[in-house]
mmCIF file of C-alpha atoms in Angstrom:
data_model
loop_
_atom_site.group_PDB
_atom_site.id
_atom_site.type_symbol
_atom_site.label_atom_id
_atom_site.label_comp_id
_atom_site.label_asym_id
_atom_site.label_seq_id
_atom_site.Cartn_x
_atom_site.Cartn_y
_atom_site.Cartn_z
ATOM 1 C CA MET H 254 13.352 0.510 14.395
ATOM 2 C CA THR H 255 14.135 -2.573 15.646
ATOM 3 C CA VAL H 256 14.448 -6.014 12.939
ATOM 4 C CA TYR H 257 15.257 -9.324 13.675
ATOM 5 C CA THR H 258 16.514 -11.476 10.983
ATOM 6 C CA LEU H 259 15.518 -15.542 11.573
ATOM 7 C CA ASN H 260 16.434 -18.429 9.733
ATOM 8 C CA ASN H 261 17.040 -22.142 9.631
ATOM 9 C CA PRO H 262 18.229 -24.570 6.818
ATOM 10 C CA HIS H 263 14.709 -23.877 4.652
ATOM 11 C CA LEU H 264 13.045 -20.308 5.433
ATOM 12 C CA ARG H 265 14.758 -17.317 6.104
ATOM 13 C CA MET H 266 12.535 -14.415 8.071
ATOM 14 C CA ARG H 267 12.563 -10.563 9.019
ATOM 15 C CA VAL H 268 10.602 -9.507 11.481
ATOM 16 C CA SER H 269 9.890 -5.551 12.755
ATOM 17 C CA ALA H 270 9.184 -4.657 16.307
ATOM 18 C CA GLN H 271 7.452 -1.797 14.580
ATOM 19 C CA GLY H 272 3.566 -3.528 14.130
ATOM 20 C CA ALA H 273 5.006 -6.936 14.877
ATOM 21 C CA CYS H 274 5.022 -6.821 10.728
ATOM 22 C CA LEU H 275 7.452 -9.257 8.540
ATOM 23 C CA LEU H 276 9.589 -7.449 6.386
ATOM 24 C CA GLY H 277 10.535 -10.362 4.519
ATOM 25 C CA LEU H 278 9.937 -14.525 3.808
ATOM 26 C CA GLU H 279 11.837 -16.582 1.660
ATOM 27 C CA ASP H 280 13.337 -19.968 0.688
ATOM 28 C CA GLU H 281 16.574 -21.533 1.311
ATOM 29 C CA GLN H 282 17.274 -20.558 -2.521
ATOM 30 C CA GLY H 283 16.475 -16.367 -1.144
ATOM 31 C CA ARG H 284 13.208 -16.679 -3.311
ATOM 32 C CA PRO H 285 10.482 -14.459 -1.716
ATOM 33 C CA LEU H 286 7.435 -16.189 -0.408
ATOM 34 C CA LEU H 287 5.884 -13.432 0.608
ATOM 35 C CA ARG H 288 6.227 -9.779 -0.654
ATOM 36 C CA ASP H 289 9.549 -7.925 -0.026
ATOM 37 C CA THR H 290 9.799 -4.632 2.360
ATOM 38 C CA ASP H 291 13.160 -2.893 2.439
ATOM 39 C CA PRO H 292 13.689 -2.007 5.663
ATOM 40 C CA ALA H 293 16.065 0.914 4.569
ATOM 41 C CA GLN H 294 13.936 2.831 2.714
ATOM 42 C CA PRO H 295 10.587 4.433 4.134
ATOM 43 C CA TRP H 296 7.439 2.152 4.821
ATOM 44 C CA HIS H 297 4.729 1.665 6.568
ATOM 45 C CA PRO H 298 2.668 -1.563 8.039
ATOM 46 C CA GLY H 299 0.614 -1.567 5.040
ATOM 47 C CA GLN H 300 3.808 -1.937 2.608
ATOM 48 C CA SER H 301 4.950 -4.992 4.934
ATOM 49 C CA ALA H 302 4.967 -8.562 4.015
ATOM 50 C CA LEU H 303 2.627 -9.975 7.033
ATOM 51 C CA PHE H 304 0.984 -8.004 9.428
ATOM 52 C CA PRO H 305 -1.318 -9.213 12.314
ATOM 53 C CA MET H 306 -5.237 -7.602 12.355
ATOM 54 C CA LEU H 307 -6.531 -6.707 16.185
ATOM 55 C CA PRO H 308 -8.286 -6.118 18.306
ATOM 56 C CA LEU H 309 -10.465 -6.603 15.065
ATOM 57 C CA ALA H 310 -9.839 -7.386 11.668
ATOM 58 C CA ASN H 311 -11.011 -5.061 8.298
ATOM 59 C CA ARG H 312 -13.572 -2.100 8.646
ATOM 60 C CA VAL H 313 -17.018 -1.575 11.044
ATOM 61 C CA ALA H 314 -20.083 0.444 9.250
ATOM 62 C CA GLY H 315 -19.966 3.645 10.453
ATOM 63 C CA ASN H 316 -17.034 2.891 12.508
ATOM 64 C CA ARG H 317 -19.027 2.109 15.567
ATOM 65 C CA PHE H 318 -21.245 -0.884 17.044
ATOM 66 C CA GLU H 319 -24.034 -1.742 20.140
ATOM 67 C CA LEU H 320 -23.016 -3.948 22.435
ATOM 68 C CA TRP H 321 -26.328 -4.145 24.900
ATOM 69 C CA GLY H 322 -28.055 -1.737 23.145
ATOM 70 C CA GLU H 323 -25.239 1.071 24.348
ATOM 71 C CA ALA H 324 -22.939 2.242 21.531
ATOM 72 C CA CYS H 325 -19.193 1.809 21.186
ATOM 73 C CA ALA H 326 -17.389 4.597 19.175
ATOM 74 C CA LEU H 327 -14.169 3.603 17.086
ATOM 75 C CA PRO H 328 -11.348 5.740 16.772
ATOM 76 C CA ALA H 329 -10.403 6.572 13.434
ATOM 77 C CA GLY H 330 -7.632 4.846 12.034
ATOM 78 C CA GLU H 331 -4.189 6.283 11.341
ATOM 79 C CA LEU H 332 -3.971 5.334 7.887
ATOM 80 C CA ASP H 333 -7.971 5.487 7.146
ATOM 81 C CA PRO H 334 -9.404 8.610 8.996
ATOM 82 C CA ASP H 335 -13.349 6.853 8.026
ATOM 83 C CA PHE H 336 -12.364 3.448 10.275
ATOM 84 C CA PHE H 337 -10.509 1.707 12.827
ATOM 85 C CA LEU H 338 -8.640 -0.402 9.409
ATOM 86 C CA HIS H 339 -7.120 -3.633 10.816
ATOM 87 C CA GLY H 340 -7.584 -2.082 14.683
ATOM 88 C CA ASP H 341 -4.457 -0.535 16.063
ATOM 89 C CA GLY H 342 -1.886 -3.313 16.888
ATOM 90 C CA TRP H 343 -0.197 -3.418 13.367
ATOM 91 C CA LEU H 344 0.700 0.827 13.768
ATOM 92 C CA GLN H 345 2.117 0.283 17.218
ATOM 93 C CA ARG H 346 5.806 -0.667 18.731
ATOM 94 C CA TRP H 347 5.829 -3.953 20.160
ATOM 95 C CA GLN H 348 8.252 -5.268 23.215
ATOM 96 C CA PRO H 349 10.560 -8.707 22.742
ATOM 97 C CA VAL H 350 9.852 -11.574 24.733
ATOM 98 C CA THR H 351 12.005 -13.929 23.721
ATOM 99 C CA LEU H 352 14.143 -14.185 20.818
ATOM 100 C CA THR H 353 15.972 -17.486 19.371
ATOM 101 C CA ASN H 354 17.698 -18.192 16.005
ATOM 102 C CA SER H 355 14.491 -19.167 14.385
ATOM 103 C CA SER H 356 11.708 -17.592 16.509
ATOM 104 C CA VAL H 357 10.507 -14.142 18.457
ATOM 105 C CA THR H 358 7.926 -13.279 20.601
ATOM 106 C CA LEU H 359 6.611 -9.758 20.902
ATOM 107 C CA GLN H 360 4.124 -8.323 23.054
ATOM 108 C CA LEU H 361 2.055 -4.731 23.618
ATOM 109 C CA THR H 362 -0.593 -3.706 26.118
ATOM 110 C CA SER H 363 -3.230 -1.132 24.295
ATOM 111 C CA GLN H 364 -5.775 1.298 25.000
ATOM 112 C CA ASN H 365 -7.566 2.581 22.471
ATOM 113 C CA GLY H 366 -11.176 3.596 22.038
ATOM 114 C CA PRO H 367 -13.751 0.589 23.897
ATOM 115 C CA PHE H 368 -10.457 -1.741 23.925
ATOM 116 C CA HIS H 369 -8.116 -2.531 26.360
ATOM 117 C CA TYR H 370 -5.813 -5.790 25.526
ATOM 118 C CA LEU H 371 -2.761 -7.411 26.328
ATOM 119 C CA ALA H 372 -1.340 -9.025 23.054
ATOM 120 C CA GLU H 373 1.502 -11.572 22.145
ATOM 121 C CA ILE H 374 2.491 -12.505 18.573
ATOM 122 C CA ASP H 375 4.685 -15.837 18.302
ATOM 123 C CA TYR H 376 6.807 -16.596 15.357
ATOM 124 C CA ARG H 377 8.798 -19.083 14.641
ATOM 125 C CA LEU H 378 10.424 -21.168 11.935
ATOM 126 C CA GLN H 379 9.484 -25.242 12.496
ATOM 127 C CA GLY H 380 11.390 -27.091 9.115
ATOM 128 C CA ALA H 381 10.199 -25.906 5.650
ATOM 129 C CA SER H 382 6.777 -23.927 8.023
ATOM 130 C CA LEU H 383 6.250 -20.026 9.461
ATOM 131 C CA VAL H 384 4.024 -20.677 12.531
ATOM 132 C CA ALA H 385 2.589 -17.492 13.895
ATOM 133 C CA ARG H 386 -0.118 -17.235 16.801
ATOM 134 C CA ILE H 387 -1.724 -14.086 18.238
ATOM 135 C CA SER H 388 -3.013 -14.162 22.090
ATOM 136 C CA LEU H 389 -5.102 -11.603 23.234
ATOM 137 C CA THR H 390 -6.019 -10.944 26.974
ATOM 138 C CA HIS H 391 -8.946 -8.734 27.654
ATOM 139 C CA LEU H 392 -8.186 -6.170 30.516
ATOM 140 C CA GLY H 393 -10.943 -3.330 30.447
ATOM 141 C CA GLU H 394 -13.675 -3.489 33.329
ATOM 142 C CA SER H 395 -16.600 -4.312 30.780
ATOM 143 C CA PRO H 396 -16.492 -6.720 28.288
ATOM 144 C CA CYS H 397 -16.281 -6.102 24.610
ATOM 145 C CA LEU H 398 -15.908 -7.760 21.290
ATOM 146 C CA TYR H 399 -12.783 -9.110 19.907
ATOM 147 C CA GLY H 400 -11.316 -10.665 16.868
ATOM 148 C CA ALA H 401 -7.734 -11.221 15.211
ATOM 149 C CA GLY H 402 -6.397 -11.980 12.094
ATOM 150 C CA PHE H 403 -2.927 -12.166 9.746
ATOM 151 C CA HIS H 404 -2.776 -10.053 6.881
ATOM 152 C CA PRO H 405 -0.040 -11.742 4.388
ATOM 153 C CA PHE H 406 1.088 -10.783 0.993
ATOM 154 C CA PHE H 407 1.825 -13.744 -0.645
ATOM 155 C CA TRP H 408 4.487 -12.855 -3.721
ATOM 156 C CA ARG H 409 2.566 -14.019 -7.340
ATOM 157 C CA ASP H 410 2.978 -13.618 -10.597
ATOM 158 C CA GLU H 411 0.773 -13.905 -13.790
ATOM 159 C CA GLN H 412 0.936 -17.723 -13.739
ATOM 160 C CA THR H 413 0.233 -18.214 -9.848
ATOM 161 C CA LYS H 414 -2.840 -20.341 -8.968
ATOM 162 C CA ILE H 415 -4.679 -20.534 -5.428
ATOM 163 C CA CYS H 416 -7.162 -23.135 -4.004
ATOM 164 C CA PHE H 417 -9.463 -23.131 -0.796
ATOM 165 C CA LEU H 418 -12.944 -24.709 0.172
ATOM 166 C CA ALA H 419 -15.851 -21.861 1.616
ATOM 167 C CA SER H 420 -19.225 -22.283 2.063
ATOM 168 C CA GLY H 421 -19.983 -19.269 0.950
ATOM 169 C CA VAL H 422 -19.074 -15.115 0.085
ATOM 170 C CA TRP H 423 -19.747 -11.840 1.166
ATOM 171 C CA GLN H 424 -18.186 -9.859 -1.585
ATOM 172 C CA GLU H 425 -17.319 -6.228 -1.319
ATOM 173 C CA GLY H 426 -19.189 -3.582 -1.603
ATOM 174 C CA ALA H 427 -19.401 0.840 -1.007
ATOM 175 C CA GLU H 428 -16.770 1.623 1.901
ATOM 176 C CA HIS H 429 -14.948 -1.866 1.019
ATOM 177 C CA LEU H 430 -17.651 -3.419 3.390
ATOM 178 C CA PRO H 431 -19.026 -6.550 2.584
ATOM 179 C CA THR H 432 -22.430 -7.019 0.875
ATOM 180 C CA ASP H 433 -24.940 -9.980 1.374
ATOM 181 C CA TRP H 434 -24.102 -13.238 2.069
ATOM 182 C CA SER H 435 -24.910 -16.010 -0.825
ATOM 183 C CA SER H 436 -23.902 -19.550 -0.572
ATOM 184 C CA ARG H 437 -23.847 -19.756 -4.512
ATOM 185 C CA LEU H 438 -20.637 -18.933 -6.051
ATOM 186 C CA ALA H 439 -19.927 -17.216 -8.941
ATOM 187 C CA PRO H 440 -17.509 -19.045 -11.470
ATOM 188 C CA HIS H 441 -14.449 -16.244 -11.028
ATOM 189 C CA LEU H 442 -15.292 -16.445 -6.913
ATOM 190 C CA ASP H 443 -15.098 -19.959 -6.954
ATOM 191 C CA PHE H 444 -11.716 -21.907 -5.836
ATOM 192 C CA ARG H 445 -12.825 -25.052 -5.281
ATOM 193 C CA GLN H 446 -10.521 -25.915 -8.233
ATOM 194 C CA TRP H 447 -7.302 -24.175 -9.088
ATOM 195 C CA GLN H 448 -8.037 -20.520 -10.817
ATOM 196 C CA ARG H 449 -5.644 -18.047 -11.069
ATOM 197 C CA PRO H 450 -7.550 -14.617 -9.447
ATOM 198 C CA GLN H 451 -7.812 -11.393 -11.819
ATOM 199 C CA GLY H 452 -8.424 -7.777 -11.201
ATOM 200 C CA TRP H 453 -9.717 -6.226 -7.878
ATOM 201 C CA ARG H 454 -10.664 -8.556 -5.327
ATOM 202 C CA ASN H 455 -11.749 -8.119 -1.868
ATOM 203 C CA HIS H 456 -13.598 -10.459 -0.488
ATOM 204 C CA CYS H 457 -14.686 -12.226 2.913
ATOM 205 C CA TYR H 458 -15.559 -16.120 2.264
ATOM 206 C CA GLY H 459 -17.280 -18.045 5.579
ATOM 207 C CA GLY H 460 -17.433 -21.740 6.332
ATOM 208 C CA TRP H 461 -13.771 -21.553 5.033
ATOM 209 C CA HIS H 462 -12.082 -24.901 5.167
ATOM 210 C CA GLY H 463 -9.254 -23.611 7.211
ATOM 211 C CA THR H 464 -6.448 -24.632 4.755
ATOM 212 C CA ALA H 465 -5.785 -22.740 1.073
ATOM 213 C CA GLU H 466 -2.508 -23.353 -1.265
ATOM 214 C CA LEU H 467 -0.841 -21.313 -3.669
ATOM 215 C CA VAL H 468 1.103 -22.808 -6.659
ATOM 216 C CA HIS H 469 3.735 -20.818 -8.682
ATOM 217 C CA PRO H 470 4.207 -23.311 -11.809
ATOM 218 C CA THR H 471 7.186 -21.103 -13.189
ATOM 219 C CA ARG H 472 8.723 -21.968 -10.068
ATOM 220 C CA GLN H 473 7.818 -25.056 -9.217
ATOM 221 C CA GLN H 474 6.805 -24.358 -6.169
ATOM 222 C CA ARG H 475 3.596 -24.635 -3.725
ATOM 223 C CA LEU H 476 2.809 -23.020 -0.194
ATOM 224 C CA LYS H 477 -0.271 -24.369 1.842
ATOM 225 C CA VAL H 478 -1.884 -21.611 4.612
ATOM 226 C CA VAL H 479 -3.487 -23.888 7.568
ATOM 227 C CA SER H 480 -5.389 -21.904 10.679
ATOM 228 C CA ASP H 481 -7.987 -22.391 13.160
ATOM 229 C CA ALA H 482 -9.657 -19.196 11.645
ATOM 230 C CA SER H 483 -13.581 -19.858 9.958
ATOM 231 C CA PHE H 484 -13.195 -16.972 7.885
ATOM 232 C CA LEU H 485 -10.585 -15.944 5.233
ATOM 233 C CA MET H 486 -10.319 -12.242 2.735
ATOM 234 C CA LEU H 487 -9.249 -12.670 -0.524
ATOM 235 C CA TYR H 488 -7.432 -9.095 -1.493
ATOM 236 C CA GLN H 489 -5.469 -8.706 -4.959
ATOM 237 C CA PRO H 490 -5.840 -4.454 -5.808
ATOM 238 C CA ASP H 491 -4.764 -5.646 -9.511
ATOM 239 C CA ASP H 492 -3.048 -8.071 -11.701
ATOM 240 C CA ALA H 493 0.460 -6.262 -11.469
ATOM 241 C CA SER H 494 0.503 -5.648 -7.667
ATOM 242 C CA GLY H 495 2.899 -8.969 -7.594
ATOM 243 C CA PHE H 496 0.671 -9.845 -4.568
ATOM 244 C CA VAL H 497 -2.106 -11.859 -3.544
ATOM 245 C CA CYS H 498 -3.330 -11.965 -0.188
ATOM 246 C CA LEU H 499 -4.982 -14.621 1.761
ATOM 247 C CA GLU H 500 -6.092 -13.389 5.281
ATOM 248 C CA PRO H 501 -7.230 -15.590 7.826
ATOM 249 C CA GLN H 502 -9.685 -14.316 10.600
ATOM 250 C CA SER H 503 -11.416 -15.380 13.632
ATOM 251 C CA HIS H 504 -14.966 -13.462 12.220
ATOM 252 C CA ALA H 505 -16.340 -12.343 9.117
ATOM 253 C CA ALA H 506 -16.108 -8.495 8.135
ATOM 254 C CA ASN H 507 -18.136 -6.062 9.446
ATOM 255 C CA ALA H 508 -19.059 -8.831 12.107
ATOM 256 C CA HIS H 509 -20.466 -5.815 14.462
ATOM 257 C CA HIS H 510 -23.533 -4.984 12.562
ATOM 258 C CA MET H 511 -24.510 -9.133 12.072
ATOM 259 C CA ALA H 512 -27.024 -10.978 13.660
ATOM 260 C CA GLY H 513 -25.234 -13.311 16.104
ATOM 261 C CA HIS H 514 -21.441 -11.446 15.556
ATOM 262 C CA PRO H 515 -20.179 -14.350 13.445
ATOM 263 C CA GLY H 516 -16.737 -15.221 14.633
ATOM 264 C CA LEU H 517 -16.169 -12.070 16.912
ATOM 265 C CA ARG H 518 -15.337 -13.014 21.169
ATOM 266 C CA LEU H 519 -17.277 -11.437 23.843
ATOM 267 C CA LEU H 520 -14.335 -11.360 26.183
ATOM 268 C CA GLN H 521 -14.691 -10.435 30.075
ATOM 269 C CA ARG H 522 -11.112 -8.913 31.982
ATOM 270 C CA CYS H 523 -8.454 -11.187 31.717
ATOM 271 C CA ASP H 524 -10.410 -13.436 29.644
ATOM 272 C CA ILE H 525 -7.843 -14.491 26.480
ATOM 273 C CA MET H 526 -8.957 -15.662 22.518
ATOM 274 C CA SER H 527 -5.935 -16.649 20.357
ATOM 275 C CA ILE H 528 -5.500 -17.385 16.273
ATOM 276 C CA ALA H 529 -3.139 -19.498 14.531
ATOM 277 C CA MET H 530 -1.750 -19.727 11.000
ATOM 278 C CA THR H 531 0.637 -21.814 9.436
ATOM 279 C CA ILE H 532 2.690 -21.031 6.008
ATOM 280 C CA THR H 533 4.238 -24.173 4.462
ATOM 281 C CA LEU H 534 6.770 -24.828 1.803
ATOM 282 C CA MET H 535 5.318 -27.931 0.622
ATOM 283 C CA SER H 536 7.976 -30.617 -1.024
ATOM 284 C CA GLU H 537 5.977 -31.806 -3.762
ATOM 285 C CA LEU H 538 4.392 -29.795 -7.068
ATOM 286 C CA ILE H 539 0.868 -31.467 -7.480
ATOM 287 C CA ASP H 540 -2.410 -30.972 -10.136
ATOM 288 C CA GLY H 541 -5.367 -31.490 -7.713
ATOM 289 C CA CYS H 542 -6.003 -29.026 -5.109
ATOM 290 C CA GLN H 543 -5.784 -30.439 -1.772
ATOM 291 C CA ALA H 544 -7.778 -27.152 0.218
#
């Protein structure tokens, strides 16, 4: 397995060609900003610090969808026999395109189920920021619906708080699929003001403002996440996990079965879609939420 170690005066990261995953992102003091993965030990992409989601994010009900009245069956996922979970990009080996001391670009060609695509992912350290971008080019003869996203696992402790703006939420239901949309945010689902996520969370927020923040009071540290995505998944398995996921994604969870396919892109041959995300280590710790 090839692992690239990249750094600048502010940050250090490790990128694996397997799954185009990050295995770690640290500040200049060596403190993890994302959870750490030891490549010397057996691991799979779901245990990484960050992995890309493509050509879709999350799950699709019934592991199939319809386009123009025709059924499109999805393959079973390698880590989930019931769903094409997060697509297949995070489970394949990518090839390097360019490499510098502070950046790497990886590429993947995949044909799986109704999807046939060329993907490129670029990770680069710019000052105190990690800048990431996924580009997808459809190679198939027939048009297909595409989506993408980033699945970072942010380090947290019991004092970590998060804040972001969204117009509503789909809460998790059976089989980890979303329930009905609600623009009424119960207090434990409302992150317009700083609060600590507690217990199991796996909800999709829509109308996302494109900015989210995490603050670590014990470290006197603040992180800012910025994306051009309109949807944000909040995932945390339990309070003892040591991480919380804020996942920018181009489409709603299970958008393949929603009216209008919110956020999905219908690509013809050679059409391109992209999604970007920046994680910045802020220089100041402030009390007010800037999301």
